[in-house]
Amino acid sequence: MAFFCDDGQERPELAPGALHQLKATPQTVHWGYFDAALAPALKVKSGDLIQAEAITHHAGDAPELMMDDGVHAIFREIPESDRNPGVHIMTGPIYVEDAKPGDMLEVRYLRMTPRCNYGSNLAANWGYLYKEFGEKERVTIYQLDANAGHAEALYAYDFPGKYLVPGAITHCPACDRQAALKGVRVPARPHLGTAGVALNVAGRVSTIPPGAHGGNIDNWRIGAGAVMYYPVQVDGGLFSIGDPHVSQGDGELSGTAIEASLNVLFQIVLRKDFSFPSPLLETPNWWIVHGFDEDLNVATRNASLDMLGLLHEHMGLSRNDAYSLMSVAGDLSITQVVDSRQGVHVRIPRSIFPRKGSSG
């Protein structure tokens, strides 16, 4: 049975289970890491729905706009010494009953809504063109018009010093605010920059690099209506979400997106009927395969080989036919170039395949 829900084959139906609420608190988040030894913040069964809060670690870029009492508590109660080795605030982990290594977690993202109508973009010291800007960091604060579905720059300021502490708080009423991007409207596309399962290794693993577990993929298509498949590596999966964005372009060149906290509704379905070596994304129009490596050429090769495997092993094409199709109908793009381990994705349109029962 195919794992995807396309015009040709159907995903197994599963009635929604219980609805769980998972608020982000100092007790239910972990800052900067995945860890297989973490106690679950929530236990669920396959098919259950989860309404969870995802908090941006950039809320301190405009605390008066992006921090409410709940966010203040996280920033206040989790010490800087416990925000490592990565930077992202992760909500979870979620333990899925009966999930075992070798299974897949099918995560159906159903709704993503902003916690507040403001977000921050940092031109960071890890940005792609940092040296070209004189090694200066700059913050641009955006205001979201949720009804119109776009964001506009509210103001910008030069960050004092170097942005090194995860969760830095800048009191910009005392800084030099500047006008930015007058009249420009950025389409809103809320999504999760980071989500994934715990790795089968001892100790903390940074949230910064993406990998087979998911992690900091930074693909703006991982939003409402998308389905992600994550390979389970430890019992229960231990799935966490974080790094919420309001919008981002492919490449994430400055080092960040429009970072903004989100409330996320999703369903987790345990899949034991197929496997895939890397995080796999299904959208209403595309199948998207990801590849990662410190070398962008190697990341490109990894993504291409996994897409070849998808088309051959799951769609039934010969390797020769799959290779031809990838060249004439596939799109290869850079996901991000700023997370040390760089990302590439290859996508194939679902509409080009025959419908189930078609003789053509």
PDB file of C-alpha atoms in Angstrom, residues 47-191:
ATOM      1  CA  GLY A  47      -4.430   8.988  15.152  1.00  0.00           C
ATOM      2  CA  ASP A  48      -4.557  11.391  18.081  1.00  0.00           C
ATOM      3  CA  LEU A  49      -4.738  15.140  17.488  1.00  0.00           C
ATOM      4  CA  ILE A  50      -2.412  17.563  19.266  1.00  0.00           C
ATOM      5  CA  GLN A  51      -2.925  21.297  19.689  1.00  0.00           C
ATOM      6  CA  ALA A  52       0.554  22.539  20.609  1.00  0.00           C
ATOM      7  CA  GLU A  53       2.283  25.857  21.125  1.00  0.00           C
ATOM      8  CA  ALA A  54       5.533  26.534  19.277  1.00  0.00           C
ATOM      9  CA  ILE A  55       7.558  29.458  20.647  1.00  0.00           C
ATOM     10  CA  THR A  56      10.176  31.402  18.724  1.00  0.00           C
ATOM     11  CA  HIS A  57      13.565  31.877  20.350  1.00  0.00           C
ATOM     12  CA  HIS A  58      13.608  35.324  18.682  1.00  0.00           C
ATOM     13  CA  ALA A  59      10.713  36.691  20.748  1.00  0.00           C
ATOM     14  CA  GLY A  60      13.209  38.872  22.626  1.00  0.00           C
ATOM     15  CA  ASP A  61      13.962  40.854  19.470  1.00  0.00           C
ATOM     16  CA  ALA A  62      10.777  42.844  20.230  1.00  0.00           C
ATOM     17  CA  PRO A  63       9.694  41.732  23.725  1.00  0.00           C
ATOM     18  CA  GLU A  64       6.901  44.266  24.030  1.00  0.00           C
ATOM     19  CA  LEU A  65       5.311  42.830  20.860  1.00  0.00           C
ATOM     20  CA  MET A  66       6.330  39.153  20.826  1.00  0.00           C
ATOM     21  CA  MET A  67       6.431  38.108  24.502  1.00  0.00           C
ATOM     22  CA  ASP A  68       3.356  37.411  26.636  1.00  0.00           C
ATOM     23  CA  ASP A  69       3.341  35.985  30.167  1.00  0.00           C
ATOM     24  CA  GLY A  70       3.839  32.420  28.955  1.00  0.00           C
ATOM     25  CA  VAL A  71       6.809  33.327  26.765  1.00  0.00           C
ATOM     26  CA  HIS A  72       8.336  35.446  29.527  1.00  0.00           C
ATOM     27  CA  ALA A  73       8.173  32.433  31.853  1.00  0.00           C
ATOM     28  CA  ILE A  74      10.149  30.258  29.427  1.00  0.00           C
ATOM     29  CA  PHE A  75      12.819  32.915  28.879  1.00  0.00           C
ATOM     30  CA  ARG A  76      13.001  33.653  32.602  1.00  0.00           C
ATOM     31  CA  GLU A  77      13.027  30.123  34.001  1.00  0.00           C
ATOM     32  CA  ILE A  78      15.275  28.295  31.540  1.00  0.00           C
ATOM     33  CA  PRO A  79      18.808  29.543  32.242  1.00  0.00           C
ATOM     34  CA  GLU A  80      21.226  30.421  29.441  1.00  0.00           C
ATOM     35  CA  SER A  81      23.401  27.503  30.544  1.00  0.00           C
ATOM     36  CA  ASP A  82      20.591  25.094  29.606  1.00  0.00           C
ATOM     37  CA  ARG A  83      20.051  26.476  26.090  1.00  0.00           C
ATOM     38  CA  ASN A  84      22.450  24.294  24.159  1.00  0.00           C
ATOM     39  CA  PRO A  85      23.960  22.991  21.979  1.00  0.00           C
ATOM     40  CA  GLY A  86      21.424  24.466  19.533  1.00  0.00           C
ATOM     41  CA  VAL A  87      19.178  27.522  19.706  1.00  0.00           C
ATOM     42  CA  HIS A  88      15.550  26.533  19.080  1.00  0.00           C
ATOM     43  CA  ILE A  89      12.823  26.215  21.722  1.00  0.00           C
ATOM     44  CA  MET A  90      11.253  22.788  21.174  1.00  0.00           C
ATOM     45  CA  THR A  91       7.844  21.779  22.550  1.00  0.00           C
ATOM     46  CA  GLY A  92       7.670  18.109  23.545  1.00  0.00           C
ATOM     47  CA  PRO A  93       8.748  15.446  23.246  1.00  0.00           C
ATOM     48  CA  ILE A  94       5.622  13.513  22.315  1.00  0.00           C
ATOM     49  CA  TYR A  95       5.705   9.752  22.868  1.00  0.00           C
ATOM     50  CA  VAL A  96       3.664   7.764  20.327  1.00  0.00           C
ATOM     51  CA  GLU A  97       2.414   4.446  21.682  1.00  0.00           C
ATOM     52  CA  ASP A  98       3.919   1.371  19.960  1.00  0.00           C
ATOM     53  CA  ALA A  99       6.303   3.413  17.755  1.00  0.00           C
ATOM     54  CA  LYS A 100       9.499   1.459  17.204  1.00  0.00           C
ATOM     55  CA  PRO A 101      12.754   2.096  15.314  1.00  0.00           C
ATOM     56  CA  GLY A 102      12.134   1.445  11.642  1.00  0.00           C
ATOM     57  CA  ASP A 103       8.555   2.763  11.747  1.00  0.00           C
ATOM     58  CA  MET A 104       7.506   6.112  10.298  1.00  0.00           C
ATOM     59  CA  LEU A 105       5.603   8.938  11.958  1.00  0.00           C
ATOM     60  CA  GLU A 106       3.136  10.488   9.558  1.00  0.00           C
ATOM     61  CA  VAL A 107       2.510  13.994  10.883  1.00  0.00           C
ATOM     62  CA  ARG A 108      -0.478  15.704   9.294  1.00  0.00           C
ATOM     63  CA  TYR A 109      -0.185  19.457   9.864  1.00  0.00           C
ATOM     64  CA  LEU A 110      -3.740  20.764   9.914  1.00  0.00           C
ATOM     65  CA  ARG A 111      -3.602  24.375  11.118  1.00  0.00           C
ATOM     66  CA  MET A 112      -0.967  26.958  12.039  1.00  0.00           C
ATOM     67  CA  THR A 113      -2.049  30.274  13.524  1.00  0.00           C
ATOM     68  CA  PRO A 114       0.122  33.096  14.896  1.00  0.00           C
ATOM     69  CA  ARG A 115       0.307  33.507  18.669  1.00  0.00           C
ATOM     70  CA  CYS A 116       0.740  37.241  18.078  1.00  0.00           C
ATOM     71  CA  ASN A 117       0.835  39.298  14.909  1.00  0.00           C
ATOM     72  CA  TYR A 118       4.528  40.143  15.009  1.00  0.00           C
ATOM     73  CA  GLY A 119       7.742  38.449  13.937  1.00  0.00           C
ATOM     74  CA  SER A 120      11.458  39.127  13.620  1.00  0.00           C
ATOM     75  CA  ASN A 121      14.037  38.631  10.887  1.00  0.00           C
ATOM     76  CA  LEU A 122      17.687  38.762  11.918  1.00  0.00           C
ATOM     77  CA  ALA A 123      20.470  39.336   9.407  1.00  0.00           C
ATOM     78  CA  ALA A 124      22.714  37.137  11.517  1.00  0.00           C
ATOM     79  CA  ASN A 125      26.390  36.380  11.967  1.00  0.00           C
ATOM     80  CA  TRP A 126      25.674  32.963  10.430  1.00  0.00           C
ATOM     81  CA  GLY A 127      23.940  34.538   7.424  1.00  0.00           C
ATOM     82  CA  TYR A 128      25.227  33.806   3.938  1.00  0.00           C
ATOM     83  CA  LEU A 129      26.342  37.398   3.217  1.00  0.00           C
ATOM     84  CA  TYR A 130      27.425  38.411   6.731  1.00  0.00           C
ATOM     85  CA  LYS A 131      30.921  39.489   5.657  1.00  0.00           C
ATOM     86  CA  GLU A 132      29.553  41.484   2.734  1.00  0.00           C
ATOM     87  CA  PHE A 133      27.602  43.601   5.235  1.00  0.00           C
ATOM     88  CA  GLY A 134      30.667  44.451   7.276  1.00  0.00           C
ATOM     89  CA  GLU A 135      29.914  41.763   9.878  1.00  0.00           C
ATOM     90  CA  LYS A 136      27.012  43.838  11.193  1.00  0.00           C
ATOM     91  CA  GLU A 137      23.782  42.238  12.385  1.00  0.00           C
ATOM     92  CA  ARG A 138      20.400  43.829  11.849  1.00  0.00           C
ATOM     93  CA  VAL A 139      16.884  43.059  13.071  1.00  0.00           C
ATOM     94  CA  THR A 140      13.738  43.802  11.056  1.00  0.00           C
ATOM     95  CA  ILE A 141      10.419  43.553  12.922  1.00  0.00           C
ATOM     96  CA  TYR A 142       7.390  42.594  10.834  1.00  0.00           C
ATOM     97  CA  GLN A 143       3.694  43.058  11.548  1.00  0.00           C
ATOM     98  CA  LEU A 144       1.314  40.407  10.236  1.00  0.00           C
ATOM     99  CA  ASP A 145      -2.088  41.158   8.778  1.00  0.00           C
ATOM    100  CA  ALA A 146      -3.616  37.752   9.368  1.00  0.00           C
ATOM    101  CA  ASN A 147      -6.811  38.576   7.468  1.00  0.00           C
ATOM    102  CA  ALA A 148      -4.985  39.788   4.366  1.00  0.00           C
ATOM    103  CA  GLY A 149      -2.343  37.069   4.611  1.00  0.00           C
ATOM    104  CA  HIS A 150       0.760  39.218   4.409  1.00  0.00           C
ATOM    105  CA  ALA A 151       3.394  40.860   6.586  1.00  0.00           C
ATOM    106  CA  GLU A 152       4.940  44.332   6.402  1.00  0.00           C
ATOM    107  CA  ALA A 153       8.096  45.662   8.013  1.00  0.00           C
ATOM    108  CA  LEU A 154       7.293  47.755  11.076  1.00  0.00           C
ATOM    109  CA  TYR A 155      10.833  48.974  11.835  1.00  0.00           C
ATOM    110  CA  ALA A 156      14.454  47.803  11.846  1.00  0.00           C
ATOM    111  CA  TYR A 157      17.473  48.321  14.054  1.00  0.00           C
ATOM    112  CA  ASP A 158      21.136  47.388  14.170  1.00  0.00           C
ATOM    113  CA  PHE A 159      21.729  44.710  16.776  1.00  0.00           C
ATOM    114  CA  PRO A 160      24.143  45.914  19.473  1.00  0.00           C
ATOM    115  CA  GLY A 161      27.228  43.712  19.582  1.00  0.00           C
ATOM    116  CA  LYS A 162      26.986  40.136  18.302  1.00  0.00           C
ATOM    117  CA  TYR A 163      23.937  37.865  18.488  1.00  0.00           C
ATOM    118  CA  LEU A 164      25.384  34.941  20.440  1.00  0.00           C
ATOM    119  CA  VAL A 165      22.952  34.119  23.278  1.00  0.00           C
ATOM    120  CA  PRO A 166      19.893  32.036  22.309  1.00  0.00           C
ATOM    121  CA  GLY A 167      16.910  34.072  23.447  1.00  0.00           C
ATOM    122  CA  ALA A 168      18.653  37.433  23.629  1.00  0.00           C
ATOM    123  CA  ILE A 169      16.314  40.219  24.734  1.00  0.00           C
ATOM    124  CA  THR A 170      16.712  43.627  23.127  1.00  0.00           C
ATOM    125  CA  HIS A 171      14.796  46.595  24.511  1.00  0.00           C
ATOM    126  CA  CYS A 172      14.336  48.444  21.262  1.00  0.00           C
ATOM    127  CA  PRO A 173      12.422  51.390  22.728  1.00  0.00           C
ATOM    128  CA  ALA A 174      15.934  52.443  23.746  1.00  0.00           C
ATOM    129  CA  CYS A 175      17.511  51.613  20.379  1.00  0.00           C
ATOM    130  CA  ASP A 176      17.654  53.430  17.055  1.00  0.00           C
ATOM    131  CA  ARG A 177      14.553  52.385  15.139  1.00  0.00           C
ATOM    132  CA  GLN A 178      14.678  52.858  11.373  1.00  0.00           C
ATOM    133  CA  ALA A 179      12.098  52.630   8.614  1.00  0.00           C
ATOM    134  CA  ALA A 180      12.313  49.528   6.399  1.00  0.00           C
ATOM    135  CA  LEU A 181      10.731  48.110   3.241  1.00  0.00           C
ATOM    136  CA  LYS A 182       8.137  50.842   2.844  1.00  0.00           C
ATOM    137  CA  GLY A 183       5.118  49.598   0.889  1.00  0.00           C
ATOM    138  CA  VAL A 184       6.454  46.049   0.503  1.00  0.00           C
ATOM    139  CA  ARG A 185       4.120  43.192   1.423  1.00  0.00           C
ATOM    140  CA  VAL A 186       5.516  39.738   2.133  1.00  0.00           C
ATOM    141  CA  PRO A 187       3.119  36.787   1.612  1.00  0.00           C
ATOM    142  CA  ALA A 188       2.485  34.974   4.891  1.00  0.00           C
ATOM    143  CA  ARG A 189       3.107  31.245   4.859  1.00  0.00           C
ATOM    144  CA  PRO A 190       3.238  30.005   8.466  1.00  0.00           C
ATOM    145  CA  HIS A 191       5.308  26.851   8.911  1.00  0.00           C
TER     146      HIS A 191
END
